[in-house]
XYZ file of C-alpha atoms in Angstrom:
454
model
C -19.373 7.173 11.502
C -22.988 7.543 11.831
C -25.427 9.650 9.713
C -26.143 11.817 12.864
C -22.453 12.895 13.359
C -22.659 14.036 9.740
C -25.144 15.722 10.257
C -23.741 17.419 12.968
C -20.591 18.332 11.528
C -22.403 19.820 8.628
C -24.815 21.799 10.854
C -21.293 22.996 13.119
C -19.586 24.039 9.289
C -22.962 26.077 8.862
C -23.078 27.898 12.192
C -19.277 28.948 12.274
C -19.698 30.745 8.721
C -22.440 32.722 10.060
C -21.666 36.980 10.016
C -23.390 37.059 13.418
C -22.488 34.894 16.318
C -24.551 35.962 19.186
C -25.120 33.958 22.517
C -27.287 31.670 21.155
C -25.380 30.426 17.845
C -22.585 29.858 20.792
C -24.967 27.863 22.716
C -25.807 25.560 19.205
C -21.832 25.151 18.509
C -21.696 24.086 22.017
C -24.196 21.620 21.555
C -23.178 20.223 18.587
C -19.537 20.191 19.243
C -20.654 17.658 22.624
C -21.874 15.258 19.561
C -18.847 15.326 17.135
C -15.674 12.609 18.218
C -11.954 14.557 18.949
C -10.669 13.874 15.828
C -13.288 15.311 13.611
C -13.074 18.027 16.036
C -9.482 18.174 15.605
C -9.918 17.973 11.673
C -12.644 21.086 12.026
C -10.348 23.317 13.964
C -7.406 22.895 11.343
C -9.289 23.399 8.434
C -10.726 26.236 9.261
C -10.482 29.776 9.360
C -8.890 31.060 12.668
C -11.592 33.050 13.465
C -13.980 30.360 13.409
C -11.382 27.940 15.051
C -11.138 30.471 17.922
C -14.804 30.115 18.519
C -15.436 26.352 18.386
C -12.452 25.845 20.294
C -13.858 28.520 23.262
C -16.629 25.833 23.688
C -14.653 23.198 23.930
C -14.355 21.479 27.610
C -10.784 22.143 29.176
C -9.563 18.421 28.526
C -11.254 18.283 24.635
C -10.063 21.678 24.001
C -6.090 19.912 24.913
C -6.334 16.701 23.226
C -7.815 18.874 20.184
C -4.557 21.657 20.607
C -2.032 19.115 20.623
C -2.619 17.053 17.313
C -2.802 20.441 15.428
C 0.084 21.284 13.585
C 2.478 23.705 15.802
C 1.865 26.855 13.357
C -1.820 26.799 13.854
C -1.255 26.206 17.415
C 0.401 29.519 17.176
C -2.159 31.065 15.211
C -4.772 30.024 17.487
C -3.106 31.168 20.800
C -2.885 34.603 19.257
C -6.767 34.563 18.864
C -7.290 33.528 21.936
C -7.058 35.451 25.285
C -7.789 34.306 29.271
C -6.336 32.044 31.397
C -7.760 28.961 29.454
C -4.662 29.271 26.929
C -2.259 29.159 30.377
C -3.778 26.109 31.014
C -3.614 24.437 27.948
C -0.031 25.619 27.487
C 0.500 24.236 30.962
C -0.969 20.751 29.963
C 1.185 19.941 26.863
C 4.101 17.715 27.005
C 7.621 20.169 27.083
C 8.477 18.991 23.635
C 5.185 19.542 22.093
C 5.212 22.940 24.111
C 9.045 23.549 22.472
C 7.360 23.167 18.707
C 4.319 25.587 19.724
C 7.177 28.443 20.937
C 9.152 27.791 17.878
C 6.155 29.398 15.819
C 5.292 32.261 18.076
C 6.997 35.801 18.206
C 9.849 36.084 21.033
C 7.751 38.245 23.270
C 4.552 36.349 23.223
C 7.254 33.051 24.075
C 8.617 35.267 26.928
C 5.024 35.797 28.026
C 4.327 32.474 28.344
C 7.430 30.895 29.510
C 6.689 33.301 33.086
C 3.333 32.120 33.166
C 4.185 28.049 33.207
C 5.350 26.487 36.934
C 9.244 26.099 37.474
C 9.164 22.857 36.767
C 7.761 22.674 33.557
C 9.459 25.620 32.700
C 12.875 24.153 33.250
C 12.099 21.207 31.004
C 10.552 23.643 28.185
C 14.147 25.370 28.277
C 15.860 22.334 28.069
C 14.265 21.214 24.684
C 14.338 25.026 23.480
C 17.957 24.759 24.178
C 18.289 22.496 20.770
C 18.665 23.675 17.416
C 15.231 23.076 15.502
C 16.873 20.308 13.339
C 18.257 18.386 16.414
C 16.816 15.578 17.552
C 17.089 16.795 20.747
C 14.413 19.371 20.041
C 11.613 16.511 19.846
C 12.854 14.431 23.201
C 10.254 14.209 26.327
C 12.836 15.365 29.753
C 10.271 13.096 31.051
C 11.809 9.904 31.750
C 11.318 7.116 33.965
C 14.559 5.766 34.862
C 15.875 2.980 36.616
C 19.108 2.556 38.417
C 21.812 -0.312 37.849
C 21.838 -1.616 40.993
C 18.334 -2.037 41.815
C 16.642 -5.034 41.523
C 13.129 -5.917 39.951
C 11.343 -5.121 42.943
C 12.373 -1.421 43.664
C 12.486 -0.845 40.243
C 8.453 -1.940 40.007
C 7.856 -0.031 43.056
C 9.463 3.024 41.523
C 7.107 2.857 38.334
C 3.693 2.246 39.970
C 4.827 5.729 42.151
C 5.869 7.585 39.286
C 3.833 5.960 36.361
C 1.745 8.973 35.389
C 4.663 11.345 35.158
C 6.532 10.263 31.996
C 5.252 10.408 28.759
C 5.887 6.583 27.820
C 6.872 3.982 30.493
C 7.170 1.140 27.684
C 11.250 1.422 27.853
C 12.179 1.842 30.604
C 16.604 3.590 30.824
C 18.766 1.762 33.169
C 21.801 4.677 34.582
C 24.850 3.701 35.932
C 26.942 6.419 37.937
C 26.929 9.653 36.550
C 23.807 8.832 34.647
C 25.076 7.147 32.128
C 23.171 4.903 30.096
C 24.140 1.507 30.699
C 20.573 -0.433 29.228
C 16.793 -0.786 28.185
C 14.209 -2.880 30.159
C 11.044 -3.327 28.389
C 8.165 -3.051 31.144
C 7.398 -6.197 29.984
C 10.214 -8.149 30.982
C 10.294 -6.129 34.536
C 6.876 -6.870 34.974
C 7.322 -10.424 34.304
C 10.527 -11.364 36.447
C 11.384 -12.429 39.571
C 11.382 -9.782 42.189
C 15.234 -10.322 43.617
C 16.535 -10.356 39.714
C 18.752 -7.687 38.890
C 17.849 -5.240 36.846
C 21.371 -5.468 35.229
C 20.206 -9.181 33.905
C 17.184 -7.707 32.542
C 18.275 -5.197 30.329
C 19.473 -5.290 27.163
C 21.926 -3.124 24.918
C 20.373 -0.107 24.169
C 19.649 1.807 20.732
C 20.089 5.334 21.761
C 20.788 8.595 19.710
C 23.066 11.755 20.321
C 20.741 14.442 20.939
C 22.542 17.096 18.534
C 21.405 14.265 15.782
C 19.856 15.390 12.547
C 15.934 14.811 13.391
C 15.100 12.870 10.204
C 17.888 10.629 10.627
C 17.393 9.361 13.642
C 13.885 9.236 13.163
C 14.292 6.936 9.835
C 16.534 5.510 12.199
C 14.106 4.645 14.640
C 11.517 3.352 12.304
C 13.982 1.347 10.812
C 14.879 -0.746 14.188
C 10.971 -0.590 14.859
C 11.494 0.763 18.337
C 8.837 1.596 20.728
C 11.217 4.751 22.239
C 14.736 5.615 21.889
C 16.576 7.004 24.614
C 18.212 10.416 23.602
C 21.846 11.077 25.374
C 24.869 13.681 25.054
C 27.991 12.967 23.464
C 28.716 11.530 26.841
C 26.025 9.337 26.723
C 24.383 10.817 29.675
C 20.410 10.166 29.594
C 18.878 13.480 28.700
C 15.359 12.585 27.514
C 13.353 9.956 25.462
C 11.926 9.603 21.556
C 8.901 8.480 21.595
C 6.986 7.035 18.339
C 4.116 9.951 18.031
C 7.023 12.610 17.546
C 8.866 10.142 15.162
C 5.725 10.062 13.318
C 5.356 13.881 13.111
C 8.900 14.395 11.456
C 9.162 11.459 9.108
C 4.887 13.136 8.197
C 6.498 17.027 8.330
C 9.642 15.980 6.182
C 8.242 13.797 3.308
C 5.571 16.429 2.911
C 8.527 18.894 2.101
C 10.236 16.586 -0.090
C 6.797 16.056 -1.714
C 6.304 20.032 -2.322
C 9.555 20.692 -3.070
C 9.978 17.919 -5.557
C 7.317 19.603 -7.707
C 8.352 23.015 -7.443
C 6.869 24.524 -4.664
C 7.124 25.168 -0.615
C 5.188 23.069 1.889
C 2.391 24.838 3.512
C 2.795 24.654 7.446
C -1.193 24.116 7.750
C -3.772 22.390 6.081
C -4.857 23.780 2.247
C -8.356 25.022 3.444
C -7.171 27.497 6.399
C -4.365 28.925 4.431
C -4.455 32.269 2.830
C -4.731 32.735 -0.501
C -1.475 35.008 -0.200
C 0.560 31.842 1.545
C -0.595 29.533 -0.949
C 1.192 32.215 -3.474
C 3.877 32.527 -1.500
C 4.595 28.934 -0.922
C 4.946 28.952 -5.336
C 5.655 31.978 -6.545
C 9.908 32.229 -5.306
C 9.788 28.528 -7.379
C 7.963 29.521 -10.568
C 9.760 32.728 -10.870
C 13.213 30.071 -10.501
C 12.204 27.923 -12.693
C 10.532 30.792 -15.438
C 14.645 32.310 -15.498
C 16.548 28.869 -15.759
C 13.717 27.793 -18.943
C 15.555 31.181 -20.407
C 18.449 28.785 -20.824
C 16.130 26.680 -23.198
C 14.708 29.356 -25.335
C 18.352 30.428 -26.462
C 19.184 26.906 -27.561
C 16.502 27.095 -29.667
C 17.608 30.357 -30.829
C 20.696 29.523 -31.350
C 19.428 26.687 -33.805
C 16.745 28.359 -35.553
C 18.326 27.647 -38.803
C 18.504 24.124 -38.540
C 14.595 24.385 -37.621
C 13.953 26.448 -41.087
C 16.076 23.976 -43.275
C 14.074 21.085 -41.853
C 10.750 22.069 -40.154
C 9.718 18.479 -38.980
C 12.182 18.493 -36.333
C 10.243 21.090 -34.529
C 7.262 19.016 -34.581
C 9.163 16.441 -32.202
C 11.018 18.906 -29.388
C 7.985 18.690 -27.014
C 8.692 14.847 -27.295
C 11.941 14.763 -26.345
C 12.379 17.626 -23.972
C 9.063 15.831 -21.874
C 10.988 12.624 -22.465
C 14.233 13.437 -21.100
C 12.477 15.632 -18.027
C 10.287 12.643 -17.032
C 13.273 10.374 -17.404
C 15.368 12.529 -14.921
C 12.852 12.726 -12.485
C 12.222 9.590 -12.204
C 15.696 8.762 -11.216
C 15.782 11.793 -8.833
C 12.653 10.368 -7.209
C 13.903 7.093 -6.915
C 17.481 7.918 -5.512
C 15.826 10.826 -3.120
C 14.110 8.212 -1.894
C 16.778 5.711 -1.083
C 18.603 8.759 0.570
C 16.147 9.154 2.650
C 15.722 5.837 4.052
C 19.093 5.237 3.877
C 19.292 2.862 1.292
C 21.393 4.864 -0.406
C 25.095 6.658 0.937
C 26.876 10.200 -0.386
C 29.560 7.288 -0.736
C 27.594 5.164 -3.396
C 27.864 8.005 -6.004
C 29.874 6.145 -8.266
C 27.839 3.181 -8.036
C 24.572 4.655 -8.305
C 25.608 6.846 -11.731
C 26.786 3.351 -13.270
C 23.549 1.726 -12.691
C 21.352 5.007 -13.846
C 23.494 4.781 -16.878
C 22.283 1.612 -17.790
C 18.777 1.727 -16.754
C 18.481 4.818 -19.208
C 20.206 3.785 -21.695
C 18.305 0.869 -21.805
C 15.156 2.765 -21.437
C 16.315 4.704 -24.292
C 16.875 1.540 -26.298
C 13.297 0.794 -25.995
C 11.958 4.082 -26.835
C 14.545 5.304 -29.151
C 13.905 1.729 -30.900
C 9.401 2.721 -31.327
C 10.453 6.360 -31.859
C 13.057 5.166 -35.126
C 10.022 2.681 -36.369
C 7.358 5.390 -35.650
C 8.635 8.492 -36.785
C 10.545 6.931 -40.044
C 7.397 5.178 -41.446
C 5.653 8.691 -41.460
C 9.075 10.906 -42.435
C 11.585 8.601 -43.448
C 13.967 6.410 -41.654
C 16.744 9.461 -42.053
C 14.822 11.552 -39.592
C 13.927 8.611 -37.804
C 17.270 7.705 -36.928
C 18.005 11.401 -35.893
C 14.486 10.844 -33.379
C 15.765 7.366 -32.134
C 19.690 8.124 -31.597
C 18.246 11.011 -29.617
C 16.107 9.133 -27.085
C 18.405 6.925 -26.495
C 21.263 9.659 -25.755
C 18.847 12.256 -23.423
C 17.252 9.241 -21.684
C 20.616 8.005 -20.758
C 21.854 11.671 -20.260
C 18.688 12.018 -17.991
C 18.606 9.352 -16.260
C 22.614 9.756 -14.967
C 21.999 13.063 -14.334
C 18.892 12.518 -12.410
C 20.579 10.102 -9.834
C 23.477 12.277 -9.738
C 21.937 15.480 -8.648
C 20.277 13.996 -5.318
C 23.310 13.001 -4.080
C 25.386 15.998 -4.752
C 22.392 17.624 -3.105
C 23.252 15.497 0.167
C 26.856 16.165 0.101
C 26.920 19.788 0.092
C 24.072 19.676 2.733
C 21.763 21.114 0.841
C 17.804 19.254 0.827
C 17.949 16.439 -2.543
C 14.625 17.230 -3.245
C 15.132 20.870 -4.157
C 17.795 19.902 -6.878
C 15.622 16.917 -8.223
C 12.346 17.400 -10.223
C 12.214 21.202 -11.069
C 16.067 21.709 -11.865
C 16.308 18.808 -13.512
C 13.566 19.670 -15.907
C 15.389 22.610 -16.946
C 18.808 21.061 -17.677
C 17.275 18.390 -19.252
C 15.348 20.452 -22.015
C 17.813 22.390 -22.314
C 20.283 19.742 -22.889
C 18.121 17.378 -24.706
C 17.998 20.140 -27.319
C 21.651 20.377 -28.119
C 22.076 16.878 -27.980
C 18.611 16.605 -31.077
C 20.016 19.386 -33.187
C 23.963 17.911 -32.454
C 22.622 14.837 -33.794
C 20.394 16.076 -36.706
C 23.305 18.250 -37.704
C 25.514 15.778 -38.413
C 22.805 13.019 -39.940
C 21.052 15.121 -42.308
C 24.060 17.071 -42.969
C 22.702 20.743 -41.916
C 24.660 23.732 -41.715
């Protein structure tokens, strides 16, 4: 990027923050937006407030002002629509693909949808329906109506003649469907291979077996799915196997971004914000935290009792105190590691509700040999400065909540999955909890009986 588009961004940041935007800070924005590329644009509108968004995007010409719309996230979309008013937002509403358009409607209020849905043309307002018909964690609500199919008895000529008409209609023309009667999908053709063969082939000895998905799907696995065959598009079909619509890589992308984003927030204890950090409110930033800190400040009630309930093993031996932030951070780390690792292979599928049995053997080993290690340096450590009695209290102990932690940690992920509920909420936060809580029982079980308290 050059120094001058710096320099423009910098001078656009400064003239949106200005209290008083008159006709000729508009006609500065408009200049300096001409110099900026889409994406920075894109990045500008996102990140800032909507008020300021509203105005930059206003100078916008009518084909920026779309390619800048549709890489923003759907619930700034929303936000910005509401700012907005005139017959540009029509148009831009008009312009975006029906499943793009489907995300933007999920966001907005019922009436404002209504609103809008009258104002598109019947034909793009059947298609909109059609993906709105979907539950929100369907695939089907992230297909493209728009296909460009080809017909089983057609051979490579029509079918080339047929794409050059109707090229700019679909949304990819890379795979290409091939229907039998009753639209059924019968095969793929890659555009290359039609474009490369013989004009009298068939297209039935072109195409290939195709790698479709039931549009009532959950999203995220077909799109891990996808990625994992390293498709181009997938064709999306009922539980007929009808051709309905088409996947297409760009909304693959957006779910597998959307969904580790909420494993990633939820996995440390918080809600994922549905826009970028700089144009969210200090009250949704709150809100996105405070339900999981208030969780997690009532389940660390659990471990405050434990240590109540064992406050006079702590005043017949005050050294054991000094090593409970040890342990408890030991065992918590220990757990989520594990619940990191096995969230992860649910998610890509390495990993099956079925394997739970396998999976808790091989966490059982990997902490108890983990706790070998440590438990071994904490024994050495800890008995060289207060004697090898407490030391073996300190080393039996990491070795017991490491492999406690570690089980437990693969375990809950998986349980998570089974009862349908999302692994990362029971991983890292929960965890953490049960395993101080936990650890501390199993440190004062264990001191009890080795230094013979009462």
């Amino acid at each position: 990027m050059t120094v001058d588009v710096h320099t423009a961004i910098e001078q656009l940041e400064d003239e949106l923050a200005s209290s008083h935007l008159d006709s000729a800070h508009l006609d500065v924005i408009n200049s300096l937006a001409k110099q900026i590329p889409t994406h920075e644009l894109t990045r500008l509108v996102s990140n800032r407030p909507i008020v300021q968004s509203a105005v930059l995007f206003r100078v916008l010409k009518k084909d920026e002002a779309l390619a800048v719309f549709e890489n923003l996230p759907p619930s700034y979309q929303a936000d910005l629509i509401q700012a907005l008013r005139g017959p540009d937002v029509a148009e831009i509403i008009e312009g975006l693909d029906p499943d793009d358009r489907a995300e933007l409607f999920g966001e907005l209020p019922a009436i404002v949808v209504k609103s809008m849905m009258k104002g598109l043309s019947h034909d793009e307002r059947t298609k909109t329906s059609i993906v709105l018909g979907y539950p929100r964690e369907a695939i089907g609500r992230y297909m493209s109506p728009e296909v460009l199919s080809l017909h089983d008895d057609w051979d490579a000529r029509r079918a080339l003649e047929v794409v050059r008409e109707r090229i700019h209609e679909p949304e990819t023309v890379y795979l290409l469907p091939v229907l039998a009667r009753g639209r059924t999908l019968a095969g793929v053709v890659s555009l290359r291979t039609l474009v490369g063969a013989s004009p009298d082939t068939p297209v039935t000895e072109l195409m290939r077996e195709p790698s479709s998905v039931e549009a009532m799907t959950d999203r995220e696995d077909a799109a891990r799915s996808f990625l994992d065959q390293r498709l181009i598009a997938m064709p999306v079909v009922d539980a007929e196997n009808r051709l309905l619509g088409i996947l297409t890589m760009d909304d693959v992308l957006d779910i597998i971004d959307e969904e580790d984003a909420e494993d990633a927030a939820r996995g440390s204890g918080s809600e994922p914000l549905d826009r970028s950090y700089m144009s969210s409110t200090i009250m949704q930033i709150v809100k996105s935290r405070i339900v999981w800190l208030l969780v997690l400040a009532v389940s660390a009630v659990l471990t405050v009792q434990v240590l109540d309930l064992y406050e006079d093993r702590l005043s017949q031996v005050v050294a054991l105190a000094l090593f409970i932030p040890l342990l408890t951070g030991t065992g918590g780390n220990a757990g989520n590691q594990a619940a990191t690792t096995v969230t992860r292979a649910l998610a890509v599928g390495e990993v099956r509700v079925r394997d739970l049995m396998m999976v808790m053997w091989r966490e059982v080993r990997v902490g108890a040999s983990l706790g070998l290690v440590l438990g071994s340096l904490g024994f050495l450590i800890s008995g060289a400065i207060y004697g090898f009695q407490l030391g073996s209290v300190i080393g039996l102990t990491l070795l017991c909540i490491c492999t406690m932690a570690a089980s437990v940690g693969g375990l809950m992920p998986i349980l998570a999955k089974k009862v349908g509920a999302d692994p990362a909420v029971f991983s890292n936060p929960f965890i953490s909890t049960f395993c101080d809580a936990t650890g501390l029982i199993i440190y004062f079980t264990i001191a009890t009986v080795n230094l013979g308290l009462h």
